Amino acid sequence: MQKSQIVLEEIRSRIESGIWRSGAMIPTEAELCSMFAVSRITIRKALEELAEKGYIRRVQGKGTFVSSNSVLNSGQSPLGFSQHMAEYGIAVSSRLVSAELIVPPYEIRRKLFLRENENEVWHFRRLRFVMERPIALMDSFIRKPIGDMMHEMELGNSSFFELFEKITGEKIVETIGSVTAIIPEKDICDLMQVEYPSAQLLYKNTAYLESGTPIQFDHSIFNSRRYEFTVDLKDNPIVPISPISP
Protein backbone atom coordinates (compact mmCIF):
# COMPACT_ATOMS: atom_id res chain seq x y z
CA MET A 1 0.00 0.00 0.00
CA GLN A 2 1.29 3.46 -0.90
CA LYS A 3 2.24 5.82 1.92
CA SER A 4 -0.51 8.25 0.93
CA GLN A 5 -3.09 5.46 1.27
CA ILE A 6 -1.77 4.54 4.71
CA VAL A 7 -2.07 8.18 5.78
CA LEU A 8 -5.54 8.44 4.20
CA GLU A 9 -6.81 5.38 6.08
CA GLU A 10 -5.40 6.64 9.39
CA ILE A 11 -7.00 10.08 8.99
CA ARG A 12 -10.29 8.51 7.91
CA SER A 13 -10.18 6.21 10.94
CA ARG A 14 -9.72 9.18 13.26
CA ILE A 15 -12.67 10.97 11.66
CA GLU A 16 -15.02 7.96 11.72
CA SER A 17 -14.10 7.07 15.29
CA GLY A 18 -14.85 10.62 16.45
CA ILE A 19 -11.29 11.47 17.47
CA TRP A 20 -11.50 14.31 14.95
CA ARG A 21 -15.11 15.46 15.15
CA SER A 22 -17.39 17.01 12.56
CA GLY A 23 -16.45 20.66 11.93
CA ALA A 24 -13.12 20.41 13.78
CA MET A 25 -9.91 21.68 12.22
CA ILE A 26 -7.36 18.93 11.70
CA PRO A 27 -3.58 19.43 12.10
CA THR A 28 -1.70 21.46 9.50
CA GLU A 29 0.22 19.81 6.66
CA ALA A 30 3.49 20.41 8.52
CA GLU A 31 2.06 18.83 11.68
CA LEU A 32 0.73 15.85 9.72
CA CYS A 33 4.15 15.38 8.08
CA SER A 34 5.71 15.18 11.53
CA MET A 35 2.90 12.98 12.89
CA PHE A 36 3.17 10.37 10.12
CA ALA A 37 6.86 10.83 9.25
CA VAL A 38 6.14 11.37 5.55
CA SER A 39 6.72 14.09 2.97
CA ARG A 40 4.39 17.01 2.33
CA ILE A 41 3.65 15.59 -1.14
CA THR A 42 2.34 12.40 0.51
CA ILE A 43 0.17 14.40 2.91
CA ARG A 44 -1.26 16.56 0.15
CA LYS A 45 -2.13 13.52 -1.96
CA ALA A 46 -3.98 11.92 0.97
CA LEU A 47 -5.84 15.16 1.80
CA GLU A 48 -6.86 15.71 -1.82
CA GLU A 49 -8.41 12.26 -1.98
CA LEU A 50 -10.16 12.71 1.37
CA ALA A 51 -11.58 16.02 0.13
CA GLU A 52 -12.84 14.35 -3.06
CA LYS A 53 -14.57 11.66 -0.98
CA GLY A 54 -16.22 14.30 1.20
CA TYR A 55 -14.44 13.61 4.48
CA ILE A 56 -12.74 16.99 4.75
CA ARG A 57 -13.04 20.50 3.33
CA ARG A 58 -10.11 22.81 2.78
CA VAL A 59 -10.59 26.54 3.39
CA GLN A 60 -7.91 28.77 1.91
CA GLY A 61 -6.15 30.79 4.55
CA LYS A 62 -7.93 29.03 7.42
CA GLY A 63 -7.06 25.34 7.32
CA THR A 64 -8.59 21.90 6.77
CA PHE A 65 -11.80 20.89 8.52
CA VAL A 66 -13.72 17.67 9.04
CA SER A 67 -16.83 17.83 6.83
CA SER A 68 -20.20 18.09 8.53
CA ASN A 69 -21.37 14.99 6.64
CA SER A 70 -18.49 12.78 7.76
CA VAL A 71 -20.93 11.31 10.29
CA LEU A 72 -24.35 11.16 8.64
CA ASN A 73 -27.66 11.72 10.37
CA SER A 74 -31.13 10.29 9.80
CA GLY A 75 -32.71 13.70 10.01
CA GLN A 76 -36.38 14.21 10.82
CA SER A 77 -38.24 13.50 7.60
CA PRO A 78 -40.33 10.69 6.11
CA LEU A 79 -37.97 10.47 3.16
CA GLY A 80 -36.19 7.25 2.38
CA PHE A 81 -32.47 6.96 3.08
CA SER A 82 -31.25 7.78 -0.44
CA GLN A 83 -33.76 10.64 -0.83
CA HIS A 84 -32.76 12.15 2.50
CA MET A 85 -29.06 11.97 1.67
CA ALA A 86 -29.74 13.54 -1.74
CA GLU A 87 -31.13 16.61 0.04
CA TYR A 88 -27.60 17.20 1.35
CA GLY A 89 -25.93 16.46 -1.97
CA ILE A 90 -24.68 13.06 -0.78
CA ALA A 91 -24.79 10.29 -3.36
CA VAL A 92 -25.91 6.86 -2.18
CA SER A 93 -25.24 3.70 -4.15
CA SER A 94 -26.60 0.25 -3.49
CA ARG A 95 -25.97 -3.39 -4.23
CA LEU A 96 -28.86 -5.83 -4.21
CA VAL A 97 -27.57 -8.78 -2.21
CA SER A 98 -30.65 -11.00 -2.43
CA ALA A 99 -34.38 -11.04 -3.25
CA GLU A 100 -36.69 -13.84 -2.20
CA LEU A 101 -40.21 -14.71 -1.17
CA ILE A 102 -40.44 -15.83 2.45
CA VAL A 103 -43.07 -16.95 4.94
CA PRO A 104 -43.21 -13.96 7.30
CA PRO A 105 -42.52 -14.53 10.99
CA TYR A 106 -44.83 -13.05 13.60
CA GLU A 107 -42.98 -9.71 13.93
CA ILE A 108 -43.32 -8.97 10.22
CA ARG A 109 -46.96 -10.08 10.10
CA ARG A 110 -47.72 -7.77 13.01
CA LYS A 111 -45.83 -4.77 11.61
CA LEU A 112 -47.43 -5.06 8.16
CA PHE A 113 -50.87 -6.02 9.50
CA LEU A 114 -51.04 -8.98 7.16
CA ARG A 115 -54.31 -10.82 6.79
CA GLU A 116 -54.64 -14.56 7.36
CA ASN A 117 -54.48 -15.31 3.63
CA GLU A 118 -51.30 -13.25 3.13
CA ASN A 119 -48.75 -16.01 3.56
CA GLU A 120 -45.72 -14.59 1.74
CA VAL A 121 -43.78 -11.34 1.64
CA TRP A 122 -40.80 -10.22 -0.39
CA HIS A 123 -37.47 -9.94 1.40
CA PHE A 124 -35.00 -7.62 -0.35
CA ARG A 125 -31.51 -7.28 1.14
CA ARG A 126 -29.42 -4.29 0.03
CA LEU A 127 -25.98 -3.05 0.96
CA ARG A 128 -25.93 0.76 0.92
CA PHE A 129 -22.77 2.77 0.20
CA VAL A 130 -21.82 6.39 0.94
CA MET A 131 -18.41 7.74 -0.07
CA GLU A 132 -17.66 4.33 -1.61
CA ARG A 133 -17.87 2.54 1.75
CA PRO A 134 -20.72 0.42 3.14
CA ILE A 135 -22.84 2.35 5.61
CA ALA A 136 -25.84 0.05 6.09
CA LEU A 137 -27.21 -3.39 5.40
CA MET A 138 -30.96 -3.11 4.86
CA ASP A 139 -33.45 -5.97 4.96
CA SER A 140 -36.77 -4.77 3.57
CA PHE A 141 -39.95 -6.83 3.93
CA ILE A 142 -42.68 -5.79 1.51
CA ARG A 143 -46.22 -6.94 0.80
CA LYS A 144 -46.23 -9.52 -1.99
CA PRO A 145 -48.34 -7.65 -4.62
CA ILE A 146 -46.03 -4.63 -4.39
CA GLY A 147 -42.89 -6.78 -4.23
CA ASP A 148 -43.99 -8.75 -7.29
CA MET A 149 -43.97 -5.55 -9.35
CA MET A 150 -40.72 -4.32 -7.79
CA HIS A 151 -38.99 -7.61 -8.59
CA GLU A 152 -39.40 -6.82 -12.28
CA MET A 153 -37.73 -3.42 -11.88
CA GLU A 154 -34.13 -2.27 -11.54
CA LEU A 155 -33.58 -2.28 -7.80
CA GLY A 156 -29.82 -1.78 -7.49
CA ASN A 157 -29.72 1.98 -6.94
CA SER A 158 -33.45 2.67 -6.81
CA SER A 159 -35.19 4.45 -3.97
CA PHE A 160 -37.84 2.07 -2.67
CA PHE A 161 -39.94 5.03 -1.50
CA GLU A 162 -39.99 6.40 -5.04
CA LEU A 163 -40.94 2.99 -6.39
CA PHE A 164 -43.80 2.74 -3.88
CA GLU A 165 -45.16 6.07 -5.10
CA LYS A 166 -44.82 4.99 -8.73
CA ILE A 167 -46.66 1.72 -8.07
CA THR A 168 -49.37 2.89 -5.66
CA GLY A 169 -49.77 6.57 -6.53
CA GLU A 170 -49.28 7.37 -2.83
CA LYS A 171 -46.34 8.90 -1.02
CA ILE A 172 -44.74 7.62 2.15
CA VAL A 173 -45.85 10.09 4.80
CA GLU A 174 -44.54 8.52 7.99
CA THR A 175 -41.94 6.09 9.25
CA ILE A 176 -42.13 4.79 12.81
CA GLY A 177 -39.26 2.85 14.26
CA SER A 178 -36.80 2.15 17.02
CA VAL A 179 -33.01 2.11 17.37
CA THR A 180 -30.91 -0.17 19.52
CA ALA A 181 -27.34 -1.44 19.67
CA ILE A 182 -26.40 -4.95 18.58
CA ILE A 183 -23.30 -6.98 17.80
CA PRO A 184 -23.92 -8.45 14.32
CA GLU A 185 -22.72 -11.88 13.25
CA LYS A 186 -19.31 -12.06 11.59
CA ASP A 187 -20.69 -12.47 8.07
CA ILE A 188 -22.69 -9.25 8.50
CA CYS A 189 -19.65 -7.40 9.83
CA ASP A 190 -17.64 -8.65 6.85
CA LEU A 191 -20.28 -7.38 4.42
CA MET A 192 -20.29 -3.99 6.13
CA GLN A 193 -16.49 -3.91 6.39
CA VAL A 194 -16.54 -3.32 10.15
CA GLU A 195 -14.58 -5.03 12.89
CA TYR A 196 -15.97 -8.20 14.46
CA PRO A 197 -17.12 -8.16 17.17
CA SER A 198 -18.28 -4.55 17.33
CA ALA A 199 -21.45 -2.71 18.34
CA GLN A 200 -23.56 -1.35 15.48
CA LEU A 201 -26.96 0.36 15.22
CA LEU A 202 -30.06 -1.73 14.55
CA TYR A 203 -32.92 0.34 13.13
CA LYS A 204 -36.34 -1.27 12.77
CA ASN A 205 -39.02 0.85 11.12
CA THR A 206 -42.34 0.64 9.35
CA ALA A 207 -43.22 2.93 6.43
CA TYR A 208 -46.81 4.10 5.92
CA LEU A 209 -48.60 5.36 2.82
CA GLU A 210 -50.94 8.37 2.84
CA SER A 211 -53.88 5.97 3.28
CA GLY A 212 -52.31 4.64 6.48
CA THR A 213 -51.33 1.31 4.93
CA PRO A 214 -48.05 -0.11 6.27
CA ILE A 215 -46.20 -1.03 3.09
CA GLN A 216 -42.67 -1.87 4.24
CA PHE A 217 -40.95 -3.11 7.37
CA ASP A 218 -37.19 -2.54 7.48
CA HIS A 219 -34.57 -4.23 9.59
CA SER A 220 -31.38 -2.22 8.99
CA ILE A 221 -27.92 -2.33 10.51
CA PHE A 222 -26.01 0.97 10.31
CA ASN A 223 -22.30 1.57 10.80
CA SER A 224 -22.27 3.19 14.25
CA ARG A 225 -19.13 5.18 13.45
CA ARG A 226 -20.61 6.76 10.36
CA TYR A 227 -24.28 7.22 11.15
CA GLU A 228 -26.44 8.59 13.94
CA PHE A 229 -30.16 9.05 14.52
CA THR A 230 -32.27 11.96 15.71
CA VAL A 231 -35.56 11.62 17.58
CA ASP A 232 -38.61 13.42 16.21
CA LEU A 233 -41.58 13.37 18.62
CA LYS A 234 -44.87 14.18 16.90
CA ASP A 235 -48.10 15.17 18.62
CA ASN A 236 -50.28 13.27 16.16
CA PRO A 237 -48.55 10.20 14.73
CA ILE A 238 -50.25 8.38 11.89
CA VAL A 239 -52.77 5.72 12.91
CA PRO A 240 -52.16 2.47 11.01
CA ILE A 241 -55.04 0.72 9.26
CA SER A 242 -56.47 -2.14 11.28
CA PRO A 243 -55.78 -5.60 9.80
CA ILE A 244 -59.50 -6.33 9.94
CA SER A 245 -60.61 -3.12 8.23
CA PRO A 246 -62.52 -3.66 4.99
mmCIF file of C-alpha atoms in Angstrom:
data_model
loop_
_atom_site.group_PDB
_atom_site.id
_atom_site.type_symbol
_atom_site.label_atom_id
_atom_site.label_comp_id
_atom_site.label_asym_id
_atom_site.label_seq_id
_atom_site.Cartn_x
_atom_site.Cartn_y
_atom_site.Cartn_z
ATOM 1 C CA MET A 1 0.000 0.000 0.000
ATOM 2 C CA GLN A 2 1.290 3.462 -0.895
ATOM 3 C CA LYS A 3 2.238 5.818 1.916
ATOM 4 C CA SER A 4 -0.511 8.245 0.926
ATOM 5 C CA GLN A 5 -3.093 5.463 1.267
ATOM 6 C CA ILE A 6 -1.772 4.541 4.710
ATOM 7 C CA VAL A 7 -2.065 8.185 5.784
ATOM 8 C CA LEU A 8 -5.536 8.437 4.200
ATOM 9 C CA GLU A 9 -6.806 5.383 6.081
ATOM 10 C CA GLU A 10 -5.404 6.638 9.385
ATOM 11 C CA ILE A 11 -7.004 10.081 8.987
ATOM 12 C CA ARG A 12 -10.294 8.510 7.908
ATOM 13 C CA SER A 13 -10.185 6.208 10.944
ATOM 14 C CA ARG A 14 -9.723 9.181 13.258
ATOM 15 C CA ILE A 15 -12.666 10.966 11.664
ATOM 16 C CA GLU A 16 -15.016 7.965 11.717
ATOM 17 C CA SER A 17 -14.096 7.070 15.292
ATOM 18 C CA GLY A 18 -14.852 10.620 16.449
ATOM 19 C CA ILE A 19 -11.293 11.467 17.471
ATOM 20 C CA TRP A 20 -11.500 14.305 14.948
ATOM 21 C CA ARG A 21 -15.107 15.458 15.153
ATOM 22 C CA SER A 22 -17.391 17.012 12.558
ATOM 23 C CA GLY A 23 -16.446 20.659 11.933
ATOM 24 C CA ALA A 24 -13.117 20.413 13.782
ATOM 25 C CA MET A 25 -9.910 21.684 12.224
ATOM 26 C CA ILE A 26 -7.357 18.928 11.702
ATOM 27 C CA PRO A 27 -3.576 19.432 12.100
ATOM 28 C CA THR A 28 -1.698 21.464 9.504
ATOM 29 C CA GLU A 29 0.222 19.812 6.655
ATOM 30 C CA ALA A 30 3.488 20.408 8.516
ATOM 31 C CA GLU A 31 2.065 18.827 11.680
ATOM 32 C CA LEU A 32 0.734 15.853 9.715
ATOM 33 C CA CYS A 33 4.148 15.384 8.082
ATOM 34 C CA SER A 34 5.708 15.179 11.527
ATOM 35 C CA MET A 35 2.903 12.980 12.888
ATOM 36 C CA PHE A 36 3.174 10.366 10.122
ATOM 37 C CA ALA A 37 6.860 10.834 9.246
ATOM 38 C CA VAL A 38 6.142 11.365 5.550
ATOM 39 C CA SER A 39 6.716 14.092 2.971
ATOM 40 C CA ARG A 40 4.390 17.012 2.326
ATOM 41 C CA ILE A 41 3.654 15.588 -1.143
ATOM 42 C CA THR A 42 2.338 12.396 0.505
ATOM 43 C CA ILE A 43 0.172 14.397 2.912
ATOM 44 C CA ARG A 44 -1.261 16.561 0.149
ATOM 45 C CA LYS A 45 -2.132 13.521 -1.965
ATOM 46 C CA ALA A 46 -3.982 11.922 0.969
ATOM 47 C CA LEU A 47 -5.835 15.155 1.797
ATOM 48 C CA GLU A 48 -6.862 15.714 -1.818
ATOM 49 C CA GLU A 49 -8.410 12.260 -1.983
ATOM 50 C CA LEU A 50 -10.157 12.708 1.368
ATOM 51 C CA ALA A 51 -11.577 16.017 0.134
ATOM 52 C CA GLU A 52 -12.837 14.349 -3.063
ATOM 53 C CA LYS A 53 -14.566 11.664 -0.985
ATOM 54 C CA GLY A 54 -16.221 14.305 1.203
ATOM 55 C CA TYR A 55 -14.441 13.605 4.483
ATOM 56 C CA ILE A 56 -12.741 16.993 4.751
ATOM 57 C CA ARG A 57 -13.037 20.496 3.334
ATOM 58 C CA ARG A 58 -10.109 22.805 2.781
ATOM 59 C CA VAL A 59 -10.595 26.539 3.393
ATOM 60 C CA GLN A 60 -7.912 28.766 1.910
ATOM 61 C CA GLY A 61 -6.150 30.792 4.550
ATOM 62 C CA LYS A 62 -7.925 29.033 7.421
ATOM 63 C CA GLY A 63 -7.064 25.340 7.321
ATOM 64 C CA THR A 64 -8.585 21.902 6.768
ATOM 65 C CA PHE A 65 -11.796 20.887 8.524
ATOM 66 C CA VAL A 66 -13.719 17.667 9.039
ATOM 67 C CA SER A 67 -16.825 17.831 6.834
ATOM 68 C CA SER A 68 -20.198 18.090 8.533
ATOM 69 C CA ASN A 69 -21.365 14.994 6.637
ATOM 70 C CA SER A 70 -18.488 12.775 7.764
ATOM 71 C CA VAL A 71 -20.931 11.310 10.292
ATOM 72 C CA LEU A 72 -24.350 11.159 8.642
ATOM 73 C CA ASN A 73 -27.664 11.721 10.369
ATOM 74 C CA SER A 74 -31.125 10.287 9.803
ATOM 75 C CA GLY A 75 -32.714 13.701 10.012
ATOM 76 C CA GLN A 76 -36.380 14.211 10.823
ATOM 77 C CA SER A 77 -38.241 13.496 7.596
ATOM 78 C CA PRO A 78 -40.332 10.695 6.114
ATOM 79 C CA LEU A 79 -37.969 10.467 3.156
ATOM 80 C CA GLY A 80 -36.187 7.254 2.376
ATOM 81 C CA PHE A 81 -32.469 6.965 3.083
ATOM 82 C CA SER A 82 -31.252 7.784 -0.441
ATOM 83 C CA GLN A 83 -33.760 10.641 -0.828
ATOM 84 C CA HIS A 84 -32.759 12.155 2.505
ATOM 85 C CA MET A 85 -29.056 11.967 1.672
ATOM 86 C CA ALA A 86 -29.741 13.545 -1.740
ATOM 87 C CA GLU A 87 -31.127 16.613 0.044
ATOM 88 C CA TYR A 88 -27.604 17.200 1.349
ATOM 89 C CA GLY A 89 -25.925 16.459 -1.969
ATOM 90 C CA ILE A 90 -24.685 13.061 -0.778
ATOM 91 C CA ALA A 91 -24.791 10.287 -3.357
ATOM 92 C CA VAL A 92 -25.911 6.859 -2.183
ATOM 93 C CA SER A 93 -25.235 3.703 -4.151
ATOM 94 C CA SER A 94 -26.603 0.249 -3.492
ATOM 95 C CA ARG A 95 -25.972 -3.392 -4.234
ATOM 96 C CA LEU A 96 -28.863 -5.826 -4.212
ATOM 97 C CA VAL A 97 -27.569 -8.784 -2.209
ATOM 98 C CA SER A 98 -30.650 -10.996 -2.429
ATOM 99 C CA ALA A 99 -34.376 -11.042 -3.248
ATOM 100 C CA GLU A 100 -36.689 -13.840 -2.197
ATOM 101 C CA LEU A 101 -40.212 -14.711 -1.166
ATOM 102 C CA ILE A 102 -40.440 -15.829 2.452
ATOM 103 C CA VAL A 103 -43.071 -16.948 4.937
ATOM 104 C CA PRO A 104 -43.206 -13.955 7.302
ATOM 105 C CA PRO A 105 -42.518 -14.529 10.994
ATOM 106 C CA TYR A 106 -44.834 -13.047 13.604
ATOM 107 C CA GLU A 107 -42.983 -9.712 13.928
ATOM 108 C CA ILE A 108 -43.319 -8.971 10.216
ATOM 109 C CA ARG A 109 -46.963 -10.083 10.096
ATOM 110 C CA ARG A 110 -47.715 -7.772 13.007
ATOM 111 C CA LYS A 111 -45.829 -4.766 11.607
ATOM 112 C CA LEU A 112 -47.431 -5.058 8.158
ATOM 113 C CA PHE A 113 -50.865 -6.016 9.505
ATOM 114 C CA LEU A 114 -51.036 -8.982 7.162
ATOM 115 C CA ARG A 115 -54.314 -10.824 6.793
ATOM 116 C CA GLU A 116 -54.637 -14.560 7.359
ATOM 117 C CA ASN A 117 -54.478 -15.310 3.628
ATOM 118 C CA GLU A 118 -51.298 -13.245 3.134
ATOM 119 C CA ASN A 119 -48.752 -16.008 3.561
ATOM 120 C CA GLU A 120 -45.719 -14.594 1.738
ATOM 121 C CA VAL A 121 -43.784 -11.336 1.635
ATOM 122 C CA TRP A 122 -40.799 -10.219 -0.393
ATOM 123 C CA HIS A 123 -37.472 -9.937 1.402
ATOM 124 C CA PHE A 124 -34.996 -7.615 -0.347
ATOM 125 C CA ARG A 125 -31.507 -7.277 1.140
ATOM 126 C CA ARG A 126 -29.421 -4.291 0.029
ATOM 127 C CA LEU A 127 -25.975 -3.046 0.955
ATOM 128 C CA ARG A 128 -25.935 0.764 0.923
ATOM 129 C CA PHE A 129 -22.768 2.770 0.201
ATOM 130 C CA VAL A 130 -21.820 6.386 0.945
ATOM 131 C CA MET A 131 -18.411 7.744 -0.066
ATOM 132 C CA GLU A 132 -17.664 4.330 -1.611
ATOM 133 C CA ARG A 133 -17.870 2.541 1.749
ATOM 134 C CA PRO A 134 -20.722 0.422 3.137
ATOM 135 C CA ILE A 135 -22.839 2.352 5.610
ATOM 136 C CA ALA A 136 -25.839 0.051 6.094
ATOM 137 C CA LEU A 137 -27.213 -3.393 5.397
ATOM 138 C CA MET A 138 -30.962 -3.112 4.856
ATOM 139 C CA ASP A 139 -33.449 -5.972 4.965
ATOM 140 C CA SER A 140 -36.772 -4.767 3.574
ATOM 141 C CA PHE A 141 -39.946 -6.827 3.933
ATOM 142 C CA ILE A 142 -42.684 -5.792 1.507
ATOM 143 C CA ARG A 143 -46.215 -6.942 0.800
ATOM 144 C CA LYS A 144 -46.229 -9.518 -1.991
ATOM 145 C CA PRO A 145 -48.344 -7.654 -4.624
ATOM 146 C CA ILE A 146 -46.031 -4.630 -4.386
ATOM 147 C CA GLY A 147 -42.888 -6.777 -4.228
ATOM 148 C CA ASP A 148 -43.986 -8.746 -7.295
ATOM 149 C CA MET A 149 -43.965 -5.550 -9.351
ATOM 150 C CA MET A 150 -40.717 -4.324 -7.790
ATOM 151 C CA HIS A 151 -38.992 -7.612 -8.589
ATOM 152 C CA GLU A 152 -39.404 -6.819 -12.284
ATOM 153 C CA MET A 153 -37.727 -3.422 -11.877
ATOM 154 C CA GLU A 154 -34.129 -2.274 -11.545
ATOM 155 C CA LEU A 155 -33.584 -2.277 -7.795
ATOM 156 C CA GLY A 156 -29.817 -1.780 -7.487
ATOM 157 C CA ASN A 157 -29.721 1.979 -6.940
ATOM 158 C CA SER A 158 -33.447 2.668 -6.815
ATOM 159 C CA SER A 159 -35.189 4.455 -3.970
ATOM 160 C CA PHE A 160 -37.837 2.070 -2.668
ATOM 161 C CA PHE A 161 -39.942 5.029 -1.497
ATOM 162 C CA GLU A 162 -39.986 6.404 -5.036
ATOM 163 C CA LEU A 163 -40.935 2.986 -6.388
ATOM 164 C CA PHE A 164 -43.796 2.738 -3.881
ATOM 165 C CA GLU A 165 -45.157 6.074 -5.097
ATOM 166 C CA LYS A 166 -44.824 4.993 -8.725
ATOM 167 C CA ILE A 167 -46.664 1.716 -8.070
ATOM 168 C CA THR A 168 -49.373 2.892 -5.658
ATOM 169 C CA GLY A 169 -49.773 6.568 -6.533
ATOM 170 C CA GLU A 170 -49.283 7.370 -2.833
ATOM 171 C CA LYS A 171 -46.341 8.898 -1.018
ATOM 172 C CA ILE A 172 -44.736 7.623 2.149
ATOM 173 C CA VAL A 173 -45.852 10.088 4.804
ATOM 174 C CA GLU A 174 -44.545 8.521 7.987
ATOM 175 C CA THR A 175 -41.944 6.090 9.251
ATOM 176 C CA ILE A 176 -42.133 4.792 12.810
ATOM 177 C CA GLY A 177 -39.258 2.845 14.264
ATOM 178 C CA SER A 178 -36.800 2.146 17.021
ATOM 179 C CA VAL A 179 -33.013 2.110 17.368
ATOM 180 C CA THR A 180 -30.913 -0.165 19.522
ATOM 181 C CA ALA A 181 -27.336 -1.437 19.668
ATOM 182 C CA ILE A 182 -26.404 -4.950 18.577
ATOM 183 C CA ILE A 183 -23.297 -6.980 17.803
ATOM 184 C CA PRO A 184 -23.922 -8.452 14.322
ATOM 185 C CA GLU A 185 -22.725 -11.881 13.246
ATOM 186 C CA LYS A 186 -19.310 -12.058 11.593
ATOM 187 C CA ASP A 187 -20.690 -12.473 8.074
ATOM 188 C CA ILE A 188 -22.694 -9.255 8.496
ATOM 189 C CA CYS A 189 -19.651 -7.396 9.832
ATOM 190 C CA ASP A 190 -17.640 -8.652 6.852
ATOM 191 C CA LEU A 191 -20.276 -7.383 4.420
ATOM 192 C CA MET A 192 -20.290 -3.992 6.125
ATOM 193 C CA GLN A 193 -16.492 -3.910 6.394
ATOM 194 C CA VAL A 194 -16.543 -3.316 10.151
ATOM 195 C CA GLU A 195 -14.581 -5.030 12.891
ATOM 196 C CA TYR A 196 -15.971 -8.201 14.457
ATOM 197 C CA PRO A 197 -17.120 -8.163 17.166
ATOM 198 C CA SER A 198 -18.283 -4.551 17.330
ATOM 199 C CA ALA A 199 -21.446 -2.705 18.342
ATOM 200 C CA GLN A 200 -23.557 -1.347 15.484
ATOM 201 C CA LEU A 201 -26.959 0.361 15.224
ATOM 202 C CA LEU A 202 -30.056 -1.729 14.546
ATOM 203 C CA TYR A 203 -32.922 0.341 13.132
ATOM 204 C CA LYS A 204 -36.340 -1.273 12.771
ATOM 205 C CA ASN A 205 -39.015 0.851 11.123
ATOM 206 C CA THR A 206 -42.343 0.637 9.347
ATOM 207 C CA ALA A 207 -43.217 2.932 6.428
ATOM 208 C CA TYR A 208 -46.808 4.100 5.916
ATOM 209 C CA LEU A 209 -48.599 5.359 2.816
ATOM 210 C CA GLU A 210 -50.943 8.369 2.845
ATOM 211 C CA SER A 211 -53.877 5.975 3.276
ATOM 212 C CA GLY A 212 -52.307 4.641 6.483
ATOM 213 C CA THR A 213 -51.331 1.313 4.926
ATOM 214 C CA PRO A 214 -48.047 -0.110 6.265
ATOM 215 C CA ILE A 215 -46.199 -1.027 3.092
ATOM 216 C CA GLN A 216 -42.673 -1.870 4.240
ATOM 217 C CA PHE A 217 -40.945 -3.114 7.370
ATOM 218 C CA ASP A 218 -37.191 -2.537 7.480
ATOM 219 C CA HIS A 219 -34.567 -4.235 9.591
ATOM 220 C CA SER A 220 -31.376 -2.222 8.988
ATOM 221 C CA ILE A 221 -27.917 -2.330 10.510
ATOM 222 C CA PHE A 222 -26.005 0.969 10.309
ATOM 223 C CA ASN A 223 -22.302 1.568 10.799
ATOM 224 C CA SER A 224 -22.267 3.191 14.249
ATOM 225 C CA ARG A 225 -19.133 5.182 13.452
ATOM 226 C CA ARG A 226 -20.615 6.762 10.357
ATOM 227 C CA TYR A 227 -24.281 7.225 11.152
ATOM 228 C CA GLU A 228 -26.442 8.591 13.939
ATOM 229 C CA PHE A 229 -30.159 9.052 14.523
ATOM 230 C CA THR A 230 -32.270 11.960 15.712
ATOM 231 C CA VAL A 231 -35.557 11.617 17.578
ATOM 232 C CA ASP A 232 -38.611 13.417 16.206
ATOM 233 C CA LEU A 233 -41.576 13.375 18.616
ATOM 234 C CA LYS A 234 -44.866 14.182 16.896
ATOM 235 C CA ASP A 235 -48.098 15.169 18.618
ATOM 236 C CA ASN A 236 -50.278 13.275 16.160
ATOM 237 C CA PRO A 237 -48.554 10.198 14.727
ATOM 238 C CA ILE A 238 -50.254 8.383 11.886
ATOM 239 C CA VAL A 239 -52.774 5.720 12.907
ATOM 240 C CA PRO A 240 -52.165 2.469 11.009
ATOM 241 C CA ILE A 241 -55.037 0.724 9.259
ATOM 242 C CA SER A 242 -56.469 -2.144 11.285
ATOM 243 C CA PRO A 243 -55.779 -5.597 9.804
ATOM 244 C CA ILE A 244 -59.499 -6.330 9.939
ATOM 245 C CA SER A 245 -60.607 -3.117 8.233
ATOM 246 C CA PRO A 246 -62.522 -3.658 4.995
#
